CSV table of C-alpha atoms in Angstrom, one decimal:
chain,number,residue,atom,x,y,z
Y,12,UNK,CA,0.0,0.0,0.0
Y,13,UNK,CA,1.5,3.4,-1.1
Y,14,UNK,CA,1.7,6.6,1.6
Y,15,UNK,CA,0.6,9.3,0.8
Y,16,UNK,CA,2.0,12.9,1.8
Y,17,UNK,CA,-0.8,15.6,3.5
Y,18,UNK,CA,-0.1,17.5,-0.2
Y,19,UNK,CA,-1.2,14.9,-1.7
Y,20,UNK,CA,-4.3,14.0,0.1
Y,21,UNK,CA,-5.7,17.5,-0.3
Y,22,UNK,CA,-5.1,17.9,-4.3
Y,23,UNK,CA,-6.8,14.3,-4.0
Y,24,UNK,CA,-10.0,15.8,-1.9
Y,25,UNK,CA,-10.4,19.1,-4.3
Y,26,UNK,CA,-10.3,16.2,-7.2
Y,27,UNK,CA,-13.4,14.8,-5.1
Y,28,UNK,CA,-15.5,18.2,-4.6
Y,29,UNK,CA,-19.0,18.1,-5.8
Y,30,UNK,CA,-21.2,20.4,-5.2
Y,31,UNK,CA,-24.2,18.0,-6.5
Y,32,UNK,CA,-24.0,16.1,-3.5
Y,33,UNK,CA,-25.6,16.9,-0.8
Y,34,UNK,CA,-22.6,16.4,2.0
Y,35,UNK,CA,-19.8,18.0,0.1
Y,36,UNK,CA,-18.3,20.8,2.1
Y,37,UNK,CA,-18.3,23.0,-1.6
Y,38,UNK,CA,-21.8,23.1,-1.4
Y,39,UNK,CA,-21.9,25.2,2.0
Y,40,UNK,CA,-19.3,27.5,0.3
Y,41,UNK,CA,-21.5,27.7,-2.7
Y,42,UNK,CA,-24.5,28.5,-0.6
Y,43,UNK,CA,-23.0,31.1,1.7
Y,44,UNK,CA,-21.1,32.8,-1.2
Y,45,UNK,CA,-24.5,33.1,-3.1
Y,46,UNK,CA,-26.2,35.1,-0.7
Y,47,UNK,CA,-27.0,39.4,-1.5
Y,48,UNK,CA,-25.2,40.5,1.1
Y,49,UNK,CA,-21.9,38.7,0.4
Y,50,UNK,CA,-22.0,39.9,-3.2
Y,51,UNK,CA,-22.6,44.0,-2.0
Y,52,UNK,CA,-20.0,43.3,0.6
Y,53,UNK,CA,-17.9,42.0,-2.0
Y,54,UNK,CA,-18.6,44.3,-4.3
Y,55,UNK,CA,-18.3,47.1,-2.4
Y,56,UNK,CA,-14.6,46.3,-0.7
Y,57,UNK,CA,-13.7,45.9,-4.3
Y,58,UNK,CA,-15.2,49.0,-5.7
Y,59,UNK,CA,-12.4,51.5,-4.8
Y,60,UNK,CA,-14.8,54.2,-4.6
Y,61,UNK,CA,-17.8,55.9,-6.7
Y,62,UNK,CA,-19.2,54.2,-10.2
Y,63,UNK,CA,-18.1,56.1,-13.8
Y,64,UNK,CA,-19.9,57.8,-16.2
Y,65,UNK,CA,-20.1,54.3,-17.6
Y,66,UNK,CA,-21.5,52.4,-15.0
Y,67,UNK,CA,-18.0,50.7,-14.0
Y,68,UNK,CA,-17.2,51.0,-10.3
Y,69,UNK,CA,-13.9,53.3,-10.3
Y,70,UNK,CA,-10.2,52.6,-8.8
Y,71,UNK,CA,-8.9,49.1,-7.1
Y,72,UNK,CA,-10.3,47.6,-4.3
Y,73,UNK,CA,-9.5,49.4,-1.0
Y,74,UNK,CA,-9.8,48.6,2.8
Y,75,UNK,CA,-13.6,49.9,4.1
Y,76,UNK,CA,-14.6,50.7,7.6
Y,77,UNK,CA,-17.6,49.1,9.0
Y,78,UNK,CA,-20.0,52.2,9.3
Y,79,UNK,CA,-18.8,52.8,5.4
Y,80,UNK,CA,-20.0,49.4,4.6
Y,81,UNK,CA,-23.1,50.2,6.4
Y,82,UNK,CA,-23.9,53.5,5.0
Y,83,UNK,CA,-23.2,51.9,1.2
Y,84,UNK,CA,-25.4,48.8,1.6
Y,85,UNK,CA,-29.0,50.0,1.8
Y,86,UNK,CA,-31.3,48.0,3.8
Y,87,UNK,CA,-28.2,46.0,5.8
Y,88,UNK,CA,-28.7,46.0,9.5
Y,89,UNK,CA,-25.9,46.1,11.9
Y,90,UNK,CA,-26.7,42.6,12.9
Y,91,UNK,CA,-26.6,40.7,8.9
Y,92,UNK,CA,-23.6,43.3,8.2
Y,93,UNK,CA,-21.9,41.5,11.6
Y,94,UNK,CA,-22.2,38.2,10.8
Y,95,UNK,CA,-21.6,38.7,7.0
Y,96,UNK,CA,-18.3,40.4,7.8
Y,97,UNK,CA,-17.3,37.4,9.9
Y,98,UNK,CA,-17.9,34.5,8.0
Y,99,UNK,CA,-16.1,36.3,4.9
Y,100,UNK,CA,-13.7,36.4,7.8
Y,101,UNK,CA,-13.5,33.0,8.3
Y,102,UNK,CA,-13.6,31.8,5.3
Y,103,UNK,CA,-10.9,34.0,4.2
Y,104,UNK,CA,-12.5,36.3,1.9
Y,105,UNK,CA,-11.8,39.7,3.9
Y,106,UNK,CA,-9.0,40.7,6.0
Y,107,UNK,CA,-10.1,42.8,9.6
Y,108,UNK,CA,-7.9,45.3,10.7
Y,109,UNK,CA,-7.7,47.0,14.3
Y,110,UNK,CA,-6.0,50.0,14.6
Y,111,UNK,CA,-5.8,51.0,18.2
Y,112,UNK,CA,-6.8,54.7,18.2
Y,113,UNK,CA,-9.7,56.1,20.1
Y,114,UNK,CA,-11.8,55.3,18.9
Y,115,UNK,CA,-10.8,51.9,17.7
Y,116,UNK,CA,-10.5,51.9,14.2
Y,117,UNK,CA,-11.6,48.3,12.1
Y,118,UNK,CA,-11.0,47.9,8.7
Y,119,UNK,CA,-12.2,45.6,6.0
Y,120,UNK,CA,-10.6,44.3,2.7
Y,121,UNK,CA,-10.8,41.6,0.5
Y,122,UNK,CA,-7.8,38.8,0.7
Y,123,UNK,CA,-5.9,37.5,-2.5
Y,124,UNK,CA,-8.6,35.2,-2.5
Y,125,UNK,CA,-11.7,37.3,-1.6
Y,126,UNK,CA,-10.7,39.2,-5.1
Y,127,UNK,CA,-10.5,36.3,-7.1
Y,128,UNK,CA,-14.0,35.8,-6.2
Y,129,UNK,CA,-15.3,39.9,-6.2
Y,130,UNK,CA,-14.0,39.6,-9.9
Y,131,UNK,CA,-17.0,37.4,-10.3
Y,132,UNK,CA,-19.5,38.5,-8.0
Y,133,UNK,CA,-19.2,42.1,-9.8
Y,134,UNK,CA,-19.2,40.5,-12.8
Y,135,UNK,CA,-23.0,39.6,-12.5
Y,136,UNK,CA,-23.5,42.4,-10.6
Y,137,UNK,CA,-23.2,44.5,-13.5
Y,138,UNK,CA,-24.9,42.0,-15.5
Y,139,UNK,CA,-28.2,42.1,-12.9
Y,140,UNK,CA,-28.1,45.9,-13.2
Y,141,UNK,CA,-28.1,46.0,-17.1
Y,142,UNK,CA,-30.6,43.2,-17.5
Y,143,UNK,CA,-33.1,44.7,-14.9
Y,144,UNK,CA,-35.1,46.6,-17.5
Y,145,UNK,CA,-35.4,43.1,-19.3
Y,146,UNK,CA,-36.2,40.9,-16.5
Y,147,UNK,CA,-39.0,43.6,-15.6
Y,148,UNK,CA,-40.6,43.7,-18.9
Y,149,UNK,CA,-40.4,39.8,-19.1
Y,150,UNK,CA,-41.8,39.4,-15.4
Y,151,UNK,CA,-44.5,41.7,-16.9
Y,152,UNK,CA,-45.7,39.8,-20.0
Y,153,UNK,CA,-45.5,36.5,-17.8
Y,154,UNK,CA,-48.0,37.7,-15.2
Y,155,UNK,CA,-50.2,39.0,-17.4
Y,156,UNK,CA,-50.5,35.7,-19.6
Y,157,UNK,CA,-50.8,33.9,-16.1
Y,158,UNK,CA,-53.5,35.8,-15.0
């Protein structure tokens, strides 16, 4: 029987991920990574400030405080915002940064691999907000042939 080295058995396990069954640890990923307020968070930490004339966000991704966060994301209580913030956290999706000044000062920005994964997110971001007027109209004609 062949040993294996710890290297090994994890490129082995990611060969193994399916997100179709049920207990596969990628599917918890896939479902907390789909959620709105991980993709504004996202989006927002990798905005890098106000949107251009074109509709593109502006500037490289940039470290936010919380009550930024808060003020951005419309509708986000201090509670979701919380939790949101901390499994991004944990998963390793956004850095947190005390500075010890008084008041404290905590910062938020997205790790190497929290921007592989914004790229995305704002991806169909901007493909929700484009499509909304098409959505809308076909949401439209299929109520009213439902009716």
């Amino acid at each position: 029987m062949a040993t294996t080295t710890a290297d090994q058995r994890r490129e082995q396990s990611k060969m193994e991920y399916d997100a179709f069954l049920a207990a596969c640890p990628s599917r918890d990923l896939l479902n907390r990574i789909s959620g709105k307020w991980v993709a504004l968070i996202l989006s927002a930490l990798g905005s890098g400030g106000p949107r251009r004339p074109d509709g593109e966000c502006a500037g490289e991704p940039q470290a936010m405080r919380y009550s930024e966060l808060s003020r951005m994301l419309a509708g986000v209580s201090q509670k979701m915002l919380t939790q949101t913030l901390r499994s991004l956290e944990r998963d390793g999706l956004v850095g947190r940064t005390v500075v010890p000044t008084v008041p404290v000062t905590v910062t938020y920005e997205l790790t190497d691999l929290g921007l592989s994964l914004h790229r995305m997110v704002r991806a169909l971001k901007t493909w929700a907000e484009t499509h909304m007027d098409d959505v809308i109209a076909n949401r439209t004609a299929y109520d009213t042939t439902t009716d």
